[in-house]
PDB file of C-alpha atoms in Angstrom:
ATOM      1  CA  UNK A1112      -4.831  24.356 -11.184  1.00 52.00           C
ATOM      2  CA  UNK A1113      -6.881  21.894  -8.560  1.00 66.00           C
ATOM      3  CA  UNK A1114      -3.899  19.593  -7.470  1.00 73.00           C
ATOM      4  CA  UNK A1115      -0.494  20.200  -6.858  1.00 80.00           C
ATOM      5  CA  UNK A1116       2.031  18.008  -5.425  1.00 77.00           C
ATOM      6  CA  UNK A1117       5.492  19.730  -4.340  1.00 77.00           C
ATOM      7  CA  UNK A1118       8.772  17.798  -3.973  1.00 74.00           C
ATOM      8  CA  UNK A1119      12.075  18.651  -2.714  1.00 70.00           C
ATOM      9  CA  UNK A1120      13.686  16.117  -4.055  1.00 70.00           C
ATOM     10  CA  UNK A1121      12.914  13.621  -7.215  1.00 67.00           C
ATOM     11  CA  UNK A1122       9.257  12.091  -6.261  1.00 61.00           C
ATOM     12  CA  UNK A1123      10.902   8.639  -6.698  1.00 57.00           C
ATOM     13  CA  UNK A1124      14.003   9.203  -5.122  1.00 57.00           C
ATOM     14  CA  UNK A1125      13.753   7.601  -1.712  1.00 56.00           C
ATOM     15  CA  UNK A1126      10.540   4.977  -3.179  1.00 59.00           C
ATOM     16  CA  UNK A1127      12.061   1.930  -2.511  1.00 55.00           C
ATOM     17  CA  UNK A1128      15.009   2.454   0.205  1.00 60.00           C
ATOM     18  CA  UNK A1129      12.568   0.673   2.819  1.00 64.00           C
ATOM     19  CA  UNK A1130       9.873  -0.667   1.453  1.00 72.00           C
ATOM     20  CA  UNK A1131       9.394  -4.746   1.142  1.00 77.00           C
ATOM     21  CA  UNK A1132       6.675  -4.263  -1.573  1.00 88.00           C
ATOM     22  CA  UNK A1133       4.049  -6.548   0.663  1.00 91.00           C
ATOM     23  CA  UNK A1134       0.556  -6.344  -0.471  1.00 92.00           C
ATOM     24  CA  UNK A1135      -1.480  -8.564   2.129  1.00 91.00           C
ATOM     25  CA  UNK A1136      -5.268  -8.924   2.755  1.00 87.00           C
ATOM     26  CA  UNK A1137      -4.486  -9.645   6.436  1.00 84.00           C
ATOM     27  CA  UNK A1138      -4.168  -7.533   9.473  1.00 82.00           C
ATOM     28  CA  UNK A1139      -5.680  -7.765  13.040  1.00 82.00           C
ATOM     29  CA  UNK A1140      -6.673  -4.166  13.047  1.00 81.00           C
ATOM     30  CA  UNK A1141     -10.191  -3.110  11.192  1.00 81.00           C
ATOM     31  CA  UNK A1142      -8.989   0.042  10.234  1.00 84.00           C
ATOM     32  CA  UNK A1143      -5.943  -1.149   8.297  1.00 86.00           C
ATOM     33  CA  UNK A1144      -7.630  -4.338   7.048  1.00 85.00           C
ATOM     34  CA  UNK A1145      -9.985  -1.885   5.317  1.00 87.00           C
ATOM     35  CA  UNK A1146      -6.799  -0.444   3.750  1.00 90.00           C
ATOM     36  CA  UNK A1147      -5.045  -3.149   2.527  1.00 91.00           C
ATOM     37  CA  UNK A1148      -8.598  -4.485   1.209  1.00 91.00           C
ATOM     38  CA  UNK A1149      -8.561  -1.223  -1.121  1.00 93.00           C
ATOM     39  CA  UNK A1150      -5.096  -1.200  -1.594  1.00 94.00           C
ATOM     40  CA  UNK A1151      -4.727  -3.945  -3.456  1.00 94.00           C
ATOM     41  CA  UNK A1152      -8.204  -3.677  -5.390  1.00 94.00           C
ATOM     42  CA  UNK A1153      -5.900  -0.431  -6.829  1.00 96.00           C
ATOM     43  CA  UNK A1154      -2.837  -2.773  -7.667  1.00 96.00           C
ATOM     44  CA  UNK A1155      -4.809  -5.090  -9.400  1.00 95.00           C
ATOM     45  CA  UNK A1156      -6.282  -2.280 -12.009  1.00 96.00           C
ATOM     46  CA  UNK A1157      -3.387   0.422 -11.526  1.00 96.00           C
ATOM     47  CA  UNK A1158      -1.369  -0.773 -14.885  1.00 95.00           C
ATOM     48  CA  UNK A1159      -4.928  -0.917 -17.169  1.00 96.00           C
ATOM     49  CA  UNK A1160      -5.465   2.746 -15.676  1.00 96.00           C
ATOM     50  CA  UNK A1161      -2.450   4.316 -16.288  1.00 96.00           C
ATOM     51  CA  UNK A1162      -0.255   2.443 -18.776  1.00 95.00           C
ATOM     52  CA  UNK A1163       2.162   1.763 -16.046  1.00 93.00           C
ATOM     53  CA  UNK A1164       4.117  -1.412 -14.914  1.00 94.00           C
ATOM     54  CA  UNK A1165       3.751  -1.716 -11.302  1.00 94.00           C
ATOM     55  CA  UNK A1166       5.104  -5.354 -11.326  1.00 94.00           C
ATOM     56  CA  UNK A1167       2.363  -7.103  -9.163  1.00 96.00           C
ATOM     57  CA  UNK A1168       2.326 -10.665  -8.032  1.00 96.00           C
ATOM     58  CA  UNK A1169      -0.024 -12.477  -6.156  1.00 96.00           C
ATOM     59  CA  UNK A1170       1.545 -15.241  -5.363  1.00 96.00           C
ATOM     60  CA  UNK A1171      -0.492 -15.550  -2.082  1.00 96.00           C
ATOM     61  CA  UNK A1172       0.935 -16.222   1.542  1.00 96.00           C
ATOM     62  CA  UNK A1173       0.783 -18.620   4.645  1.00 97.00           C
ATOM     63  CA  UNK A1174       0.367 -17.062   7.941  1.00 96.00           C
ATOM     64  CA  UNK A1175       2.237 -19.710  10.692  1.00 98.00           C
ATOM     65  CA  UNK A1176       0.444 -21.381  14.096  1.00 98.00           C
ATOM     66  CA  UNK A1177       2.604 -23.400  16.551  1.00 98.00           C
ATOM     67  CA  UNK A1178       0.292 -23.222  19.350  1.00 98.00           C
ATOM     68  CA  UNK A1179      -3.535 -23.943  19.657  1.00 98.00           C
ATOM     69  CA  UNK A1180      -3.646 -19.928  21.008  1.00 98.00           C
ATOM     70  CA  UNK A1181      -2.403 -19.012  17.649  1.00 97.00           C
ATOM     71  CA  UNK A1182      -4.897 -21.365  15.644  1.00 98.00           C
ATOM     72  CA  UNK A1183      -7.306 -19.831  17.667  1.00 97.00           C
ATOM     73  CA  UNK A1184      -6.288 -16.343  16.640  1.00 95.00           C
ATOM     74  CA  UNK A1185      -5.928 -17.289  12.758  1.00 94.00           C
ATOM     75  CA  UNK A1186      -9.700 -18.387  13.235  1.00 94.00           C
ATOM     76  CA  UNK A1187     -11.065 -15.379  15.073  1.00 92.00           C
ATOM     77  CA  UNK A1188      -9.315 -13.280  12.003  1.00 88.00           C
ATOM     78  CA  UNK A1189     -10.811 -15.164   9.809  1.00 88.00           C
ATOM     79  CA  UNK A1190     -14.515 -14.065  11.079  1.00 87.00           C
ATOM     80  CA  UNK A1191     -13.474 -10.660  10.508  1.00 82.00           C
ATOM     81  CA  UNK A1192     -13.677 -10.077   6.875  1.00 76.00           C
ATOM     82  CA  UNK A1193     -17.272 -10.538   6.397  1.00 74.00           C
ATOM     83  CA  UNK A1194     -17.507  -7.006   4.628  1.00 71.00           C
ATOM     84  CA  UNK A1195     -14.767  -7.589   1.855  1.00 75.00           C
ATOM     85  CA  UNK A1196     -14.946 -11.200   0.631  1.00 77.00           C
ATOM     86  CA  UNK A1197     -11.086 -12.446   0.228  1.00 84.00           C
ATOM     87  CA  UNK A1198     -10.350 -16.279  -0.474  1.00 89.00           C
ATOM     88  CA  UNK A1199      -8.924 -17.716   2.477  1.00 92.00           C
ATOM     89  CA  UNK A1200      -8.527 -21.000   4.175  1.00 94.00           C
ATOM     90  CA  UNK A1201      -7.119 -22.143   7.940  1.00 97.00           C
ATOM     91  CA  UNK A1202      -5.089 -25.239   6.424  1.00 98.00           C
ATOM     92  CA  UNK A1203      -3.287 -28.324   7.881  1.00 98.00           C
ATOM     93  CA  UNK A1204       0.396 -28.951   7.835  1.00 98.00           C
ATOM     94  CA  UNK A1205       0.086 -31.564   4.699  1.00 98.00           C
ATOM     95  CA  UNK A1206      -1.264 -28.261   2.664  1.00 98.00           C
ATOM     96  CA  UNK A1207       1.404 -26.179   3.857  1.00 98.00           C
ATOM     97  CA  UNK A1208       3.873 -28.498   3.420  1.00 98.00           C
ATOM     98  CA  UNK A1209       2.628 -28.741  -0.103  1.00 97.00           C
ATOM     99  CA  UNK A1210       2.142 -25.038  -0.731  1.00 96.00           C
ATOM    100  CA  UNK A1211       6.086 -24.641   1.089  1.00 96.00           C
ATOM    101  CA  UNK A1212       7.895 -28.100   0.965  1.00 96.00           C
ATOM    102  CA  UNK A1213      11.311 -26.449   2.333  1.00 97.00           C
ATOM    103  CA  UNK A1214       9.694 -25.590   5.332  1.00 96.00           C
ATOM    104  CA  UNK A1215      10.442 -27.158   8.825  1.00 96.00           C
ATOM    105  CA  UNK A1216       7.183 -28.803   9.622  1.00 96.00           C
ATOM    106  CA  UNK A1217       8.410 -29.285  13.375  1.00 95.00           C
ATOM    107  CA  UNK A1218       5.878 -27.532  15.828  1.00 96.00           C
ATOM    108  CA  UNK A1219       3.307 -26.190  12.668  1.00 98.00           C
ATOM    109  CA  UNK A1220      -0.467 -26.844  13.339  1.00 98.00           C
ATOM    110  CA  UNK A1221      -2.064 -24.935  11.249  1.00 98.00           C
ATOM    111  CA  UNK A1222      -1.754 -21.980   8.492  1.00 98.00           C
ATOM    112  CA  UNK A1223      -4.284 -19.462   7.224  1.00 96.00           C
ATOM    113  CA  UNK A1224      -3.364 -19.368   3.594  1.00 97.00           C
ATOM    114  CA  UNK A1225      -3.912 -16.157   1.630  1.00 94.00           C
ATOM    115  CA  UNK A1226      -4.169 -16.824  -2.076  1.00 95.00           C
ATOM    116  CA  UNK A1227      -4.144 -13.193  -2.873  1.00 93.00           C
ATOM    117  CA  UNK A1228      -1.086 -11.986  -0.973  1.00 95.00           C
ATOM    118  CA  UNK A1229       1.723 -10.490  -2.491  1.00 95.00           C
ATOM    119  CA  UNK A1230       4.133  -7.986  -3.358  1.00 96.00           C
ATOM    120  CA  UNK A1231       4.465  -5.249  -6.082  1.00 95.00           C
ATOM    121  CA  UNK A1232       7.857  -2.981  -7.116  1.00 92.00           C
ATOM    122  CA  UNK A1233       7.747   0.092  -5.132  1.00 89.00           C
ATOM    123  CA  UNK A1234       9.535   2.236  -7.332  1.00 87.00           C
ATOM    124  CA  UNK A1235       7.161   1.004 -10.831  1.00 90.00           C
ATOM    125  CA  UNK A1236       4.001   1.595  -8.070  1.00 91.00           C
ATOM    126  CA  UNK A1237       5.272   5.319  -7.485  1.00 86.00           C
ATOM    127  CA  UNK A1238       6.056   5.990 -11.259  1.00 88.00           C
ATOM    128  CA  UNK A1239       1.897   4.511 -11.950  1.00 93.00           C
ATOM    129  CA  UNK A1240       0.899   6.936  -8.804  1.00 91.00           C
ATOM    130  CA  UNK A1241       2.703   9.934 -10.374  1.00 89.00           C
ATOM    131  CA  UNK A1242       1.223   9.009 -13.923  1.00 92.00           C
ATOM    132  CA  UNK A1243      -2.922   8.235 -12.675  1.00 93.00           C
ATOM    133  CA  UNK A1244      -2.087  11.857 -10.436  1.00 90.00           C
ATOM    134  CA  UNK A1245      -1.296  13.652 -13.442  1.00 91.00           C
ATOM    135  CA  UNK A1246      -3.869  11.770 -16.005  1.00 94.00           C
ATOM    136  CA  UNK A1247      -6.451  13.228 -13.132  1.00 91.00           C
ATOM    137  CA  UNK A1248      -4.696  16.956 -13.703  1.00 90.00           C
ATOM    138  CA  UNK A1249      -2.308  17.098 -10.995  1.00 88.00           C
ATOM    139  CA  UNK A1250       0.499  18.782 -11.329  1.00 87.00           C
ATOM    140  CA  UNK A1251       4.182  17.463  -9.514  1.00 84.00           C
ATOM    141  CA  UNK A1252       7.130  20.008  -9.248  1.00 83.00           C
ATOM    142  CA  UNK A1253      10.051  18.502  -8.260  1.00 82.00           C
ATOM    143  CA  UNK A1254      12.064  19.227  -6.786  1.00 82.00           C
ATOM    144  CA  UNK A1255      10.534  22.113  -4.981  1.00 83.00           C
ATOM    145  CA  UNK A1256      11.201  22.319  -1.507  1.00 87.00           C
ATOM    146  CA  UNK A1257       8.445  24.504   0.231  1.00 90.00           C
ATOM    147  CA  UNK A1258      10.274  27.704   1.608  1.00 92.00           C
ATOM    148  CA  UNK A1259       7.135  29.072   3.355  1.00 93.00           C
ATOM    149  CA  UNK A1260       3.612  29.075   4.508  1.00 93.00           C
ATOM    150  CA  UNK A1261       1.468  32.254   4.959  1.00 95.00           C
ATOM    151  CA  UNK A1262      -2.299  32.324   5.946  1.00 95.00           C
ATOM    152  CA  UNK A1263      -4.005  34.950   3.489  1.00 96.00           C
ATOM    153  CA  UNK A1264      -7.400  36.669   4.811  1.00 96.00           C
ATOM    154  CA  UNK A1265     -10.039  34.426   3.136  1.00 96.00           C
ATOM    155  CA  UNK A1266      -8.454  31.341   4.562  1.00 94.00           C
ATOM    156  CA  UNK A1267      -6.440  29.839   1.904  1.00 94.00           C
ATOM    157  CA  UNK A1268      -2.854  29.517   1.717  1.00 94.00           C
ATOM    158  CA  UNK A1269       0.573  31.264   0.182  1.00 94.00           C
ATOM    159  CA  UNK A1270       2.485  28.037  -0.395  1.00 93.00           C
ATOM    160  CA  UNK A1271       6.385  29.863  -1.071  1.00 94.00           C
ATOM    161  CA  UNK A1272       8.875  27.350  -3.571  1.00 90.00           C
ATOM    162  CA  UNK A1273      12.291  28.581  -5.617  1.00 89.00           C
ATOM    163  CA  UNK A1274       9.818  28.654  -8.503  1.00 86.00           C
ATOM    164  CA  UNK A1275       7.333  31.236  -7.265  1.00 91.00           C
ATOM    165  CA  UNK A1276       4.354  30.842  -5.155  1.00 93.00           C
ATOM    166  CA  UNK A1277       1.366  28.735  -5.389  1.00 90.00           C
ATOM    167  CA  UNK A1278      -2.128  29.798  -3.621  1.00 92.00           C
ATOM    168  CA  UNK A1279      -3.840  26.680  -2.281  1.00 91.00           C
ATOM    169  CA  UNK A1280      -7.113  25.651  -0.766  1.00 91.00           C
ATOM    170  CA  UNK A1281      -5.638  23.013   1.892  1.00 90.00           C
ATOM    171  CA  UNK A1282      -2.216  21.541   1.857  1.00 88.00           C
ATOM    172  CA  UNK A1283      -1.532  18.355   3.075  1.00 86.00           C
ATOM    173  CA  UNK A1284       1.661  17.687   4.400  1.00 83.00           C
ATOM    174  CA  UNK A1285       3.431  14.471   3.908  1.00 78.00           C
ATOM    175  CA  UNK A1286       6.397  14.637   4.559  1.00 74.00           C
ATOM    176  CA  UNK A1287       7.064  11.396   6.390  1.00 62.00           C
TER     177      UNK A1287
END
């Protein structure tokens, strides 16, 4: 057994309680740019992988400026993306009054427009997760609540659950 993931409750239980769903290219941060960049390159091929609806939608998104410090800002993000192409644009208000025509135009100078923006079902994305983990041999055990954690001389782990114990290389706790 290589991968194991351990639950104490149903994997999908608590999925969707506070998550939006919001898949966006954008973020002022490198770091998490990068991550968005790569999560969404998994959306779009999750389903062919596994078999699973995930219910994405890329129905892109508009990013607001009512000052010329905030067009500034839209353009100075837009110079950061150099090492993952995404289509975007800095648009006018005519364009984003066409892309949005119940929105209050009042104030609105400009709008970097994200064509591939979205949002995908978090509870179908955790059910496709769960089903690529185990196509890749994981195995899930749920619910298992971990009971205990003992060192063992060669440097691996005694991982204690109600249904036995499990020796492990690393564990990785993510427990939120």
């Amino acid at each position: 057994m290589t991968e194991v993931m351990l639950s104490a409750c149903a994997v999908l239980l608590y999925s969707c309680l506070n998550d939006a769903g919001l898949t966006t290219y954008y973020h002022p941060g490198i770091n998490l740019k990068k991550i968005h960049y790569y999560s969404i390159k998994l959306f779009e091929q999750l389903e062919a992988e596994t078999g699973q609806a995930v219910g994405f939608h890329q129905p892109g998104s508009i990013r607001l400026a009512s000052t010329p410090v905030r067009v500034d800002e839209l353009k100075y993000q837009m110079t950061r993306t150099h090492w993952h192409p995404t289509p975007q644009f800095l648009i006018g208000p005519e364009k984003i009054q066409q892309l949005f025509p119940l929105l209050n135009m009042d104030k609105v100078l400009a709008g970097l427009y994200n064509p591939g923006d979205g949002h995908i079902d978090p509870y179908s994305l955790t059910m496709a997760l769960a089903a690529g983990a185990r196509m890749y041999g994981a195995q899930i055990y749920q619910p298992a609540p971990v009971t205990g954690l003992a060192p063992t001389a060669d440097g691996r782990w005694d991982v204690q659950t109600p249904h036995g114990t499990i020796r492990a290389n690393r564990i990785v706790n993510a427990t939120g």
